Amino acid sequence: MDRDVSTLPPGLAGDPYRAHVRAWLAAHVPEGFLADQPGFRAPDLAACRDWEAAMHRGGLAGITWPTEYGGHGLSLREHLIANQEIGRRALPESVNSLGKELAGPIILAIGTEEQKRRYLPPLLQMREIWCQGFSEPNAGSDLAGLRTRATRDGSAWRVNGRKIWTSGAPNAQRCLLLARTGAVEDRHRGLALFAMRMDAPGVTVRPLRQMDGREHFAEVFMDDVVIDAEDALGAPDQGWSAAVRVLAIERATNRMYRAWRFENELNHLVRACRADATLARLLDGGAYHRRLAETVVDIEIVKAHVEPVVDSLLAGESIGDRGSLMKLHWSEAHQRFAALALELLEQAPPGAGPEVQAARARFQRIYLSARAETIYAGTTEIQLGIIGDRILKLPRESAKGGR
Amino acid sequence: MAQAETGKTEMGKTEMGTADKGNADMGKPGMGTAAVAAARDDRDGIAAFAETARHAVAACAALPVRERARQLAGDGLLGILAPESAGGLGLGPSFAAPVMEAAGAGLLGYPLAETLLLGAAFGSAPVGPAIVLGETIATIAWAGIAEGSGDRLSGTVGRAPLVDEADLLLVATRTGAALVPLDGAGVTVQPAFGLDLETPEHEVVLTDVTPVATLDAAATAALREDALPLWAAAIGGAAERCLALALEHVSTREQFGRTLVSFQALRHALARQKLAVEHVRAALERHAALVAAGAPEARLAARTSYAAATRFGIAAIESALQLHGGMGFTWEVEVHRHLRRARTVEAQGDAPGLHRRLAEDLLTANA
């Protein structure tokens, strides 16, 4: 089977845009950047920034955004193609994914003209990295219970509160902040969105060390932080509905390269095992065939869920809550795969060669970070709830004592 | 038997490829997402087809097998994949899938997947039209191989759904496959220990039987690959039906003073059943789109659909049975019939062997 061909979507093999993307990546991916190649060195923040800025200049970021805001004015179809090619290469994850895939689309949806011009170009040029200030110590899955308060102060807002698990906060210049303008009892109503400057007086970031050893998320304390009116996104009571609307699309379209990256990981795992006599015997023995095949199938199913979303959105159709089906599947499938990879590679004998050691390092990272994937962006339990409530439309409560 | 021609028909160049690629309604090859969009434009036509299939399957429940064949043929459902020259429709998998879903959901007692495949494979052979018109009932022995030279085949084959009612049987041979008549001498049909109640499996002992038509190795392999999405759709339809039954059950039954559906544990089980149904559907739609685009990845997509159905679809049926509680273990509730069929289809398609091949392909690609 030709894996190269098998990763192409229907009829897009000869697409000129794909040729452009391939040529650009071949010419521009920095030395040592690919995690499945010899000589890989995990790039630092500055290298990631430079790389992503270069990707934007090369047309591979902000693909669907209007050109007046620094985008490239293309369709989701090109976005899918670029993601497939990015996914097929073991490139680093974006350090500004929350800007590009969450804040940006929300700003495009509800921001003023002036806000779009002010926020979007620096975001794509990687001069401003964004973080997401949604979750709080007592408002995780129950996001509508958040307590961070924004009160009017003349034309400006004054914010007090505390956010936690704020992804990307230690490196961010801006925070997409969800705060309450009304009473806690109002729940969904009275929630407002802000583009808060992270260097504003009163903002304190305390990085949290994650179980994978990184410090990507953080606690963010806001003590009388003043946010100018120009940094309020949408009307004060639009925050929640805007967030929910955008989140439903984002859940279905973010990191669209995922299936193809999983494929890259699976191929890397097999190659690495092949490089060691003990692991090669394990692979060829057949005991792992079933799980390897199920991984292949899991990845094909991710593709089968992702590609129609692009078609639906291009056709102007609503994708509803389909993102929950996709998210539930890919997150669990990736955990299954990561556990398989770890189990295989940890059977490497002492003294295994550099290819096996590099793969062990990569898949240990992947295994640990994959534990977060069924937690962030709505836990598995939240997704199951959404599928039951909104897709199957199950009745929520039984009538007491009868039906 | 009208089709009992003794002259052997060489079917090396089968019509099956044409059946897959010749779907004019699915857009031209290479159109990519445009082909997908064209398929979407045709969704109304496919939906109408599905509706016809649901009615036909429901009507079949009260009919003897021969009349089921006429009913299905009368509605054009036996020749979906067969060429027009054989009285078929020459359509692709996007039309076959909803019909197989209806057959699965409605527990159709007819070897429909086998008929669709044989109508396509023997579309230009003399036996083709009779199969497509439902005058001849043909089925396939999915296990075993018949030995012997050209016109004298012997051996024990099995996993042949409804073969006790059939006129013709496709059996594997060393050179591909052969269609043998079942009404002559040298044929013994004996009960097997199959789970399926709708199209029960039997074993067939052949002694010096002369085939009426043959397929070469490539056509036989293609037929097996083409069976995968048909089976996937049948299991997907069954899983969706079982989800609907489970939902109905937990929405009406009360325990602890509440309807069962208010309990989160059951809601989550239903959500996972829905996820399984959507996996199978998404895999089938991707397969149909890739076939329409003439893309080589269609083969992996076909395998994916079947693997998804036997893994997630069967798990969903089992979960639906569980949600029925004690009722689920009764003969009366139909969920067990779906489970029996799905497990039988899993064996007919050799799901374990398919997984081995998928793994071997992965290892070969990264050798």
Tab-separated table of N, CA and C in Angstrom, chain B residues 23-160:
chain	number	residue	atom	x	y	z
B	23	ASN	N	-20.867	5.306	-11.617
B	23	ASN	CA	-21.976	6.031	-11.012
B	23	ASN	C	-21.980	7.481	-11.471
B	24	ALA	N	-22.745	7.731	-12.486
B	24	ALA	CA	-22.741	9.059	-13.088
B	24	ALA	C	-23.247	10.115	-12.118
B	25	ASP	N	-24.074	9.702	-11.180
B	25	ASP	CA	-24.674	10.678	-10.268
B	25	ASP	C	-23.692	11.152	-9.208
B	26	MET	N	-22.567	10.506	-9.100
B	26	MET	CA	-21.640	10.843	-8.022
B	26	MET	C	-20.562	11.828	-8.461
B	27	GLY	N	-20.679	12.383	-9.645
B	27	GLY	CA	-19.662	13.330	-10.073
B	27	GLY	C	-18.537	12.623	-10.792
B	28	LYS	N	-17.767	13.378	-11.534
B	28	LYS	CA	-16.709	12.777	-12.329
B	28	LYS	C	-15.494	12.484	-11.476
B	29	PRO	N	-14.735	11.443	-11.856
B	29	PRO	CA	-13.523	11.140	-11.116
B	29	PRO	C	-12.602	12.356	-11.057
B	30	GLY	N	-11.965	12.512	-9.930
B	30	GLY	CA	-10.979	13.579	-9.814
B	30	GLY	C	-11.556	14.916	-9.420
B	31	MET	N	-12.848	14.955	-9.180
B	31	MET	CA	-13.436	16.250	-8.848
B	31	MET	C	-13.303	16.589	-7.369
B	32	GLY	N	-12.826	15.619	-6.602
B	32	GLY	CA	-12.555	15.904	-5.205
B	32	GLY	C	-13.786	16.351	-4.457
B	33	THR	N	-13.649	17.451	-3.741
B	33	THR	CA	-14.775	17.880	-2.924
B	33	THR	C	-15.985	18.193	-3.794
B	34	ALA	N	-15.751	18.503	-5.078
B	34	ALA	CA	-16.881	18.739	-5.975
B	34	ALA	C	-17.700	17.459	-6.124
B	35	ALA	N	-17.001	16.322	-6.154
B	35	ALA	CA	-17.709	15.044	-6.251
B	35	ALA	C	-18.535	14.812	-4.990
B	36	VAL	N	-17.947	15.217	-3.864
B	36	VAL	CA	-18.683	15.081	-2.615
B	36	VAL	C	-19.927	15.967	-2.663
B	37	ALA	N	-19.753	17.173	-3.191
B	37	ALA	CA	-20.887	18.087	-3.282
B	37	ALA	C	-21.954	17.523	-4.224
B	38	ALA	N	-21.500	16.889	-5.319
B	38	ALA	CA	-22.449	16.303	-6.257
B	38	ALA	C	-23.227	15.182	-5.570
B	39	ALA	N	-22.486	14.412	-4.767
B	39	ALA	CA	-23.148	13.337	-4.035
B	39	ALA	C	-24.193	13.911	-3.098
B	40	ARG	N	-23.850	15.054	-2.516
B	40	ARG	CA	-24.795	15.684	-1.597
B	40	ARG	C	-26.039	16.138	-2.350
B	41	ASP	N	-25.820	16.708	-3.554
B	41	ASP	CA	-26.968	17.125	-4.357
B	41	ASP	C	-27.867	15.935	-4.638
B	42	ASP	N	-27.269	14.759	-4.672
B	42	ASP	CA	-28.029	13.570	-5.007
B	42	ASP	C	-28.625	12.913	-3.772
B	43	ARG	N	-28.474	13.589	-2.639
B	43	ARG	CA	-28.922	12.963	-1.401
B	43	ARG	C	-30.411	12.666	-1.412
B	44	ASP	N	-31.180	13.538	-2.093
B	44	ASP	CA	-32.620	13.301	-2.151
B	44	ASP	C	-32.909	11.989	-2.862
B	45	GLY	N	-32.181	11.765	-3.971
B	45	GLY	CA	-32.359	10.522	-4.712
B	45	GLY	C	-31.990	9.311	-3.865
B	46	ILE	N	-30.913	9.424	-3.145
B	46	ILE	CA	-30.465	8.324	-2.287
B	46	ILE	C	-31.466	8.103	-1.153
B	47	ALA	N	-31.982	9.207	-0.626
B	47	ALA	CA	-32.964	9.096	0.464
B	47	ALA	C	-34.226	8.393	-0.027
B	48	ALA	N	-34.640	8.702	-1.258
B	48	ALA	CA	-35.823	8.047	-1.817
B	48	ALA	C	-35.569	6.548	-1.973
B	49	PHE	N	-34.361	6.226	-2.382
B	49	PHE	CA	-33.945	4.834	-2.516
B	49	PHE	C	-34.024	4.117	-1.175
B	50	ALA	N	-33.541	4.802	-0.150
B	50	ALA	CA	-33.555	4.224	1.194
B	50	ALA	C	-34.987	3.980	1.651
B	51	GLU	N	-35.859	4.914	1.324
B	51	GLU	CA	-37.271	4.790	1.713
B	51	GLU	C	-37.900	3.568	1.029
B	52	THR	N	-37.630	3.434	-0.280
B	52	THR	CA	-38.109	2.260	-1.021
B	52	THR	C	-37.615	0.978	-0.354
B	53	ALA	N	-36.331	0.998	0.009
B	53	ALA	CA	-35.741	-0.193	0.609
B	53	ALA	C	-36.406	-0.534	1.937
B	54	ARG	N	-36.684	0.481	2.737
B	54	ARG	CA	-37.327	0.218	4.037
B	54	ARG	C	-38.689	-0.442	3.852
B	55	HIS	N	-39.456	0.074	2.880
B	55	HIS	CA	-40.781	-0.506	2.622
B	55	HIS	C	-40.658	-1.937	2.113
B	56	ALA	N	-39.729	-2.149	1.196
B	56	ALA	CA	-39.566	-3.489	0.614
B	56	ALA	C	-39.146	-4.494	1.680
B	57	VAL	N	-38.219	-4.081	2.526
B	57	VAL	CA	-37.738	-4.972	3.587
B	57	VAL	C	-38.875	-5.304	4.546
B	58	ALA	N	-39.668	-4.297	4.870
B	58	ALA	CA	-40.812	-4.538	5.772
B	58	ALA	C	-41.800	-5.501	5.126
B	59	ALA	N	-42.040	-5.328	3.832
B	59	ALA	CA	-42.989	-6.186	3.126
B	59	ALA	C	-42.496	-7.631	3.081
B	60	CYS	N	-41.180	-7.795	2.998
B	60	CYS	CA	-40.594	-9.137	2.877
B	60	CYS	C	-40.846	-9.993	4.111
B	61	ALA	N	-41.027	-9.347	5.265
B	61	ALA	CA	-41.114	-10.089	6.521
B	61	ALA	C	-42.210	-11.151	6.473
B	62	ALA	N	-43.301	-10.854	5.758
B	62	ALA	CA	-44.442	-11.772	5.757
B	62	ALA	C	-44.417	-12.732	4.568
B	63	LEU	N	-43.376	-12.652	3.734
B	63	LEU	CA	-43.374	-13.426	2.486
B	63	LEU	C	-42.432	-14.625	2.577
B	64	PRO	N	-42.760	-15.693	1.820
B	64	PRO	CA	-41.791	-16.766	1.656
B	64	PRO	C	-40.599	-16.280	0.835
B	65	VAL	N	-39.487	-17.016	0.920
B	65	VAL	CA	-38.230	-16.533	0.356
B	65	VAL	C	-38.342	-16.188	-1.139
B	66	ARG	N	-38.971	-17.077	-1.912
B	66	ARG	CA	-39.075	-16.818	-3.364
B	66	ARG	C	-39.792	-15.501	-3.649
B	67	GLU	N	-40.815	-15.240	-2.859
B	67	GLU	CA	-41.572	-14.001	-3.094
B	67	GLU	C	-40.804	-12.781	-2.597
B	68	ARG	N	-39.955	-12.992	-1.580
B	68	ARG	CA	-39.085	-11.884	-1.154
B	68	ARG	C	-38.195	-11.467	-2.328
B	69	ALA	N	-37.676	-12.468	-3.024
B	69	ALA	CA	-36.808	-12.166	-4.163
B	69	ALA	C	-37.545	-11.325	-5.194
B	70	ARG	N	-38.794	-11.706	-5.470
B	70	ARG	CA	-39.561	-10.955	-6.471
B	70	ARG	C	-39.889	-9.552	-5.974
B	71	GLN	N	-40.219	-9.463	-4.674
B	71	GLN	CA	-40.510	-8.145	-4.099
B	71	GLN	C	-39.300	-7.209	-4.224
B	72	LEU	N	-38.135	-7.706	-3.819
B	72	LEU	CA	-36.919	-6.878	-3.838
B	72	LEU	C	-36.535	-6.530	-5.275
B	73	ALA	N	-36.650	-7.526	-6.164
B	73	ALA	CA	-36.308	-7.272	-7.564
B	73	ALA	C	-37.275	-6.268	-8.177
B	74	GLY	N	-38.556	-6.411	-7.816
B	74	GLY	CA	-39.562	-5.492	-8.352
B	74	GLY	C	-39.284	-4.052	-7.980
B	75	ASP	N	-38.673	-3.861	-6.817
B	75	ASP	CA	-38.318	-2.502	-6.394
B	75	ASP	C	-36.927	-2.093	-6.870
B	76	GLY	N	-36.327	-2.934	-7.699
B	76	GLY	CA	-35.026	-2.576	-8.278
B	76	GLY	C	-33.863	-2.713	-7.326
B	77	LEU	N	-34.060	-3.445	-6.224
B	77	LEU	CA	-33.038	-3.454	-5.179
B	77	LEU	C	-31.981	-4.541	-5.353
B	78	LEU	N	-32.243	-5.519	-6.219
B	78	LEU	CA	-31.262	-6.598	-6.367
B	78	LEU	C	-30.175	-6.264	-7.384
B	79	GLY	N	-30.431	-5.264	-8.211
B	79	GLY	CA	-29.483	-4.968	-9.279
B	79	GLY	C	-28.804	-3.613	-9.155
B	80	ILE	N	-28.714	-3.121	-7.931
B	80	ILE	CA	-28.136	-1.779	-7.736
B	80	ILE	C	-26.739	-1.694	-8.349
B	81	LEU	N	-25.928	-2.718	-8.097
B	81	LEU	CA	-24.542	-2.683	-8.560
B	81	LEU	C	-24.369	-3.358	-9.920
B	82	ALA	N	-25.396	-4.062	-10.382
B	82	ALA	CA	-25.283	-4.811	-11.640
B	82	ALA	C	-25.395	-3.872	-12.839
B	83	PRO	N	-24.760	-4.245	-13.950
B	83	PRO	CA	-24.827	-3.394	-15.139
B	83	PRO	C	-26.241	-3.386	-15.729
B	84	GLU	N	-26.529	-2.340	-16.462
B	84	GLU	CA	-27.867	-2.207	-17.042
B	84	GLU	C	-28.161	-3.337	-18.021
B	85	SER	N	-27.108	-3.863	-18.665
B	85	SER	CA	-27.295	-4.946	-19.624
B	85	SER	C	-27.895	-6.188	-18.967
B	86	ALA	N	-27.696	-6.314	-17.646
B	86	ALA	CA	-28.247	-7.456	-16.923
B	86	ALA	C	-29.547	-7.089	-16.219
B	87	GLY	N	-30.056	-5.912	-16.533
B	87	GLY	CA	-31.274	-5.483	-15.860
B	87	GLY	C	-31.000	-4.744	-14.568
B	88	GLY	N	-29.724	-4.411	-14.342
B	88	GLY	CA	-29.360	-3.708	-13.121
B	88	GLY	C	-29.393	-2.198	-13.308
B	89	LEU	N	-28.942	-1.489	-12.273
B	89	LEU	CA	-28.973	-0.026	-12.299
B	89	LEU	C	-27.584	0.578	-12.490
B	90	GLY	N	-26.547	-0.219	-12.335
B	90	GLY	CA	-25.188	0.274	-12.556
B	90	GLY	C	-24.803	1.416	-11.637
B	91	LEU	N	-25.327	1.379	-10.406
B	91	LEU	CA	-25.021	2.457	-9.466
B	91	LEU	C	-23.851	2.063	-8.566
B	92	GLY	N	-23.408	3.012	-7.758
B	92	GLY	CA	-22.244	2.774	-6.903
B	92	GLY	C	-22.624	2.551	-5.457
B	93	PRO	N	-21.591	2.489	-4.611
B	93	PRO	CA	-21.808	2.159	-3.202
B	93	PRO	C	-22.655	3.178	-2.441
B	94	SER	N	-22.733	4.418	-2.941
B	94	SER	CA	-23.541	5.396	-2.207
B	94	SER	C	-25.018	5.018	-2.252
B	95	PHE	N	-25.419	4.260	-3.278
B	95	PHE	CA	-26.805	3.807	-3.349
B	95	PHE	C	-26.978	2.458	-2.654
B	96	ALA	N	-25.946	1.629	-2.705
B	96	ALA	CA	-26.059	0.321	-2.062
B	96	ALA	C	-26.092	0.457	-0.541
B	97	ALA	N	-25.350	1.438	-0.010
B	97	ALA	CA	-25.240	1.555	1.451
B	97	ALA	C	-26.592	1.741	2.137
B	98	PRO	N	-27.421	2.699	1.695
B	98	PRO	CA	-28.699	2.864	2.413
B	98	PRO	C	-29.620	1.653	2.285
B	99	VAL	N	-29.503	0.927	1.188
B	99	VAL	CA	-30.326	-0.269	1.019
B	99	VAL	C	-29.861	-1.360	1.982
B	100	MET	N	-28.546	-1.503	2.106
B	100	MET	CA	-28.020	-2.485	3.061
B	100	MET	C	-28.329	-2.063	4.504
B	101	GLU	N	-28.327	-0.760	4.750
B	101	GLU	CA	-28.706	-0.276	6.087
B	101	GLU	C	-30.142	-0.675	6.402
B	102	ALA	N	-31.006	-0.502	5.417
B	102	ALA	CA	-32.413	-0.870	5.615
B	102	ALA	C	-32.548	-2.376	5.822
B	103	ALA	N	-31.770	-3.146	5.069
B	103	ALA	CA	-31.812	-4.608	5.221
B	103	ALA	C	-31.357	-5.007	6.617
B	104	GLY	N	-30.292	-4.331	7.103
B	104	GLY	CA	-29.790	-4.636	8.440
B	104	GLY	C	-30.791	-4.229	9.503
B	105	ALA	N	-31.313	-3.021	9.382
B	105	ALA	CA	-32.259	-2.529	10.381
B	105	ALA	C	-33.524	-3.384	10.405
B	106	GLY	N	-33.947	-3.852	9.223
B	106	GLY	CA	-35.212	-4.576	9.114
B	106	GLY	C	-35.072	-6.084	9.173
B	107	LEU	N	-33.879	-6.576	9.493
B	107	LEU	CA	-33.652	-8.025	9.623
B	107	LEU	C	-34.135	-8.780	8.384
B	108	LEU	N	-33.722	-8.314	7.232
B	108	LEU	CA	-34.155	-8.925	5.971
B	108	LEU	C	-33.680	-10.376	5.867
B	109	GLY	N	-34.600	-11.257	5.556
B	109	GLY	CA	-34.251	-12.663	5.400
B	109	GLY	C	-33.963	-12.996	3.948
B	110	TYR	N	-32.954	-12.356	3.415
B	110	TYR	CA	-32.554	-12.611	2.031
B	110	TYR	C	-31.054	-12.307	1.912
B	111	PRO	N	-30.328	-13.105	1.136
B	111	PRO	CA	-28.880	-12.834	1.006
B	111	PRO	C	-28.631	-11.651	0.074
B	112	LEU	N	-28.946	-10.455	0.577
B	112	LEU	CA	-28.940	-9.276	-0.291
B	112	LEU	C	-27.524	-8.870	-0.695
B	113	ALA	N	-26.593	-8.839	0.265
B	113	ALA	CA	-25.222	-8.464	-0.083
B	113	ALA	C	-24.693	-9.411	-1.154
B	114	GLU	N	-24.944	-10.702	-0.958
B	114	GLU	CA	-24.467	-11.704	-1.915
B	114	GLU	C	-25.087	-11.470	-3.290
B	115	THR	N	-26.387	-11.168	-3.298
B	115	THR	CA	-27.076	-10.954	-4.574
B	115	THR	C	-26.521	-9.723	-5.302
B	116	LEU	N	-26.306	-8.637	-4.542
B	116	LEU	CA	-25.758	-7.419	-5.158
B	116	LEU	C	-24.390	-7.708	-5.767
B	117	LEU	N	-23.570	-8.438	-5.031
B	117	LEU	CA	-22.209	-8.724	-5.493
B	117	LEU	C	-22.226	-9.651	-6.710
B	118	LEU	N	-23.072	-10.659	-6.667
B	118	LEU	CA	-23.108	-11.615	-7.773
B	118	LEU	C	-23.740	-10.991	-9.019
B	119	GLY	N	-24.725	-10.135	-8.803
B	119	GLY	CA	-25.331	-9.432	-9.945
B	119	GLY	C	-24.299	-8.592	-10.668
B	120	ALA	N	-23.391	-7.971	-9.878
B	120	ALA	CA	-22.337	-7.158	-10.491
B	120	ALA	C	-21.268	-8.047	-11.134
B	121	ALA	N	-20.876	-9.092	-10.426
B	121	ALA	CA	-19.768	-9.930	-10.905
B	121	ALA	C	-20.162	-10.719	-12.150
B	122	PHE	N	-21.416	-11.150	-12.220
B	122	PHE	CA	-21.855	-11.971	-13.350
B	122	PHE	C	-22.824	-11.216	-14.256
B	123	GLY	N	-22.702	-9.894	-14.209
B	123	GLY	CA	-23.645	-9.056	-14.953
B	123	GLY	C	-23.680	-9.344	-16.444
B	124	SER	N	-22.559	-9.734	-17.019
B	124	SER	CA	-22.571	-9.981	-18.459
B	124	SER	C	-22.588	-11.474	-18.778
B	125	ALA	N	-22.769	-12.296	-17.751
B	125	ALA	CA	-22.892	-13.739	-17.970
B	125	ALA	C	-24.368	-14.089	-18.165
B	126	PRO	N	-24.640	-15.222	-18.766
B	126	PRO	CA	-26.044	-15.611	-18.979
B	126	PRO	C	-26.857	-15.700	-17.685
B	127	VAL	N	-26.196	-16.035	-16.579
B	127	VAL	CA	-26.949	-16.172	-15.330
B	127	VAL	C	-27.290	-14.824	-14.713
B	128	GLY	N	-26.632	-13.761	-15.149
B	128	GLY	CA	-26.767	-12.457	-14.502
B	128	GLY	C	-28.193	-11.959	-14.370
B	129	PRO	N	-28.923	-11.852	-15.488
B	129	PRO	CA	-30.263	-11.270	-15.409
B	129	PRO	C	-31.198	-12.004	-14.459
B	130	ALA	N	-31.109	-13.329	-14.400
B	130	ALA	CA	-32.012	-14.092	-13.527
B	130	ALA	C	-31.752	-13.767	-12.059
B	131	ILE	N	-30.469	-13.526	-11.721
B	131	ILE	CA	-30.136	-13.150	-10.347
B	131	ILE	C	-30.697	-11.772	-10.031
B	132	VAL	N	-30.501	-10.852	-10.974
B	132	VAL	CA	-30.945	-9.471	-10.770
B	132	VAL	C	-32.467	-9.393	-10.707
B	133	LEU	N	-33.154	-10.264	-11.473
B	133	LEU	CA	-34.616	-10.236	-11.511
B	133	LEU	C	-35.246	-11.049	-10.382
B	134	GLY	N	-34.415	-11.694	-9.584
B	134	GLY	CA	-34.943	-12.461	-8.465
B	134	GLY	C	-35.537	-13.791	-8.874
B	135	GLU	N	-35.314	-14.208	-10.124
B	135	GLU	CA	-35.828	-15.514	-10.576
B	135	GLU	C	-34.941	-16.639	-10.053
B	136	THR	N	-33.692	-16.299	-9.868
B	136	THR	CA	-32.721	-17.255	-9.334
B	136	THR	C	-32.179	-16.702	-8.026
B	137	ILE	N	-32.168	-17.542	-7.023
B	137	ILE	CA	-31.593	-17.101	-5.750
B	137	ILE	C	-30.153	-17.607	-5.687
B	138	ALA	N	-29.263	-16.675	-5.552
B	138	ALA	CA	-27.839	-17.027	-5.521
B	138	ALA	C	-27.230	-16.540	-4.210
B	139	THR	N	-26.312	-17.325	-3.677
B	139	THR	CA	-25.646	-16.912	-2.442
B	139	THR	C	-24.163	-17.287	-2.534
B	140	ILE	N	-23.448	-17.007	-1.483
B	140	ILE	CA	-21.987	-17.177	-1.497
B	140	ILE	C	-21.557	-17.973	-0.267
B	141	ALA	N	-20.679	-18.948	-0.496
B	141	ALA	CA	-20.050	-19.650	0.630
B	141	ALA	C	-18.807	-18.856	1.004
B	142	TRP	N	-18.856	-18.176	2.144
B	142	TRP	CA	-17.759	-17.271	2.506
B	142	TRP	C	-16.569	-18.014	3.091
B	143	ALA	N	-16.743	-19.297	3.403
B	143	ALA	CA	-15.620	-20.058	3.956
B	143	ALA	C	-15.434	-21.355	3.176
B	144	GLY	N	-14.227	-21.836	3.174
B	144	GLY	CA	-13.937	-23.115	2.524
B	144	GLY	C	-13.569	-22.936	1.063
B	145	ILE	N	-13.050	-24.010	0.491
B	145	ILE	CA	-12.606	-23.942	-0.896
B	145	ILE	C	-12.947	-25.264	-1.584
B	146	ALA	N	-13.380	-25.186	-2.832
B	146	ALA	CA	-13.688	-26.385	-3.607
B	146	ALA	C	-12.477	-26.732	-4.465
B	147	GLU	N	-12.077	-27.992	-4.399
B	147	GLU	CA	-10.909	-28.436	-5.153
B	147	GLU	C	-11.350	-29.061	-6.471
B	148	GLY	N	-10.375	-29.200	-7.366
B	148	GLY	CA	-10.671	-29.914	-8.599
B	148	GLY	C	-10.398	-29.066	-9.816
B	149	SER	N	-10.512	-29.704	-10.944
B	149	SER	CA	-10.215	-29.009	-12.189
B	149	SER	C	-11.502	-28.438	-12.756
B	150	GLY	N	-11.331	-27.532	-13.701
B	150	GLY	CA	-12.380	-26.813	-14.432
B	150	GLY	C	-13.808	-27.191	-14.147
B	151	ASP	N	-14.290	-28.327	-14.633
B	151	ASP	CA	-15.728	-28.560	-14.560
B	151	ASP	C	-16.101	-29.643	-13.546
B	152	ARG	N	-15.188	-30.003	-12.674
B	152	ARG	CA	-15.524	-30.988	-11.627
B	152	ARG	C	-14.962	-30.499	-10.294
B	153	LEU	N	-15.840	-29.884	-9.494
B	153	LEU	CA	-15.400	-29.323	-8.218
B	153	LEU	C	-15.937	-30.155	-7.063
B	154	SER	N	-15.072	-30.351	-6.070
B	154	SER	CA	-15.480	-31.117	-4.889
B	154	SER	C	-14.922	-30.451	-3.638
B	155	GLY	N	-15.624	-30.622	-2.534
B	155	GLY	CA	-15.121	-30.097	-1.269
B	155	GLY	C	-16.261	-29.649	-0.374
B	156	THR	N	-15.904	-29.285	0.850
B	156	THR	CA	-16.905	-28.789	1.796
B	156	THR	C	-16.693	-27.292	1.986
B	157	VAL	N	-17.743	-26.542	1.744
B	157	VAL	CA	-17.666	-25.092	1.935
B	157	VAL	C	-18.724	-24.698	2.961
B	158	GLY	N	-18.563	-23.520	3.527
B	158	GLY	CA	-19.479	-23.126	4.597
B	158	GLY	C	-19.744	-21.635	4.617
B	159	ARG	N	-20.400	-21.221	5.688
B	159	ARG	CA	-20.780	-19.806	5.857
B	159	ARG	C	-21.553	-19.295	4.651
B	160	ALA	N	-22.509	-20.109	4.199
B	160	ALA	CA	-23.322	-19.743	3.036
B	160	ALA	C	-24.723	-19.386	3.513
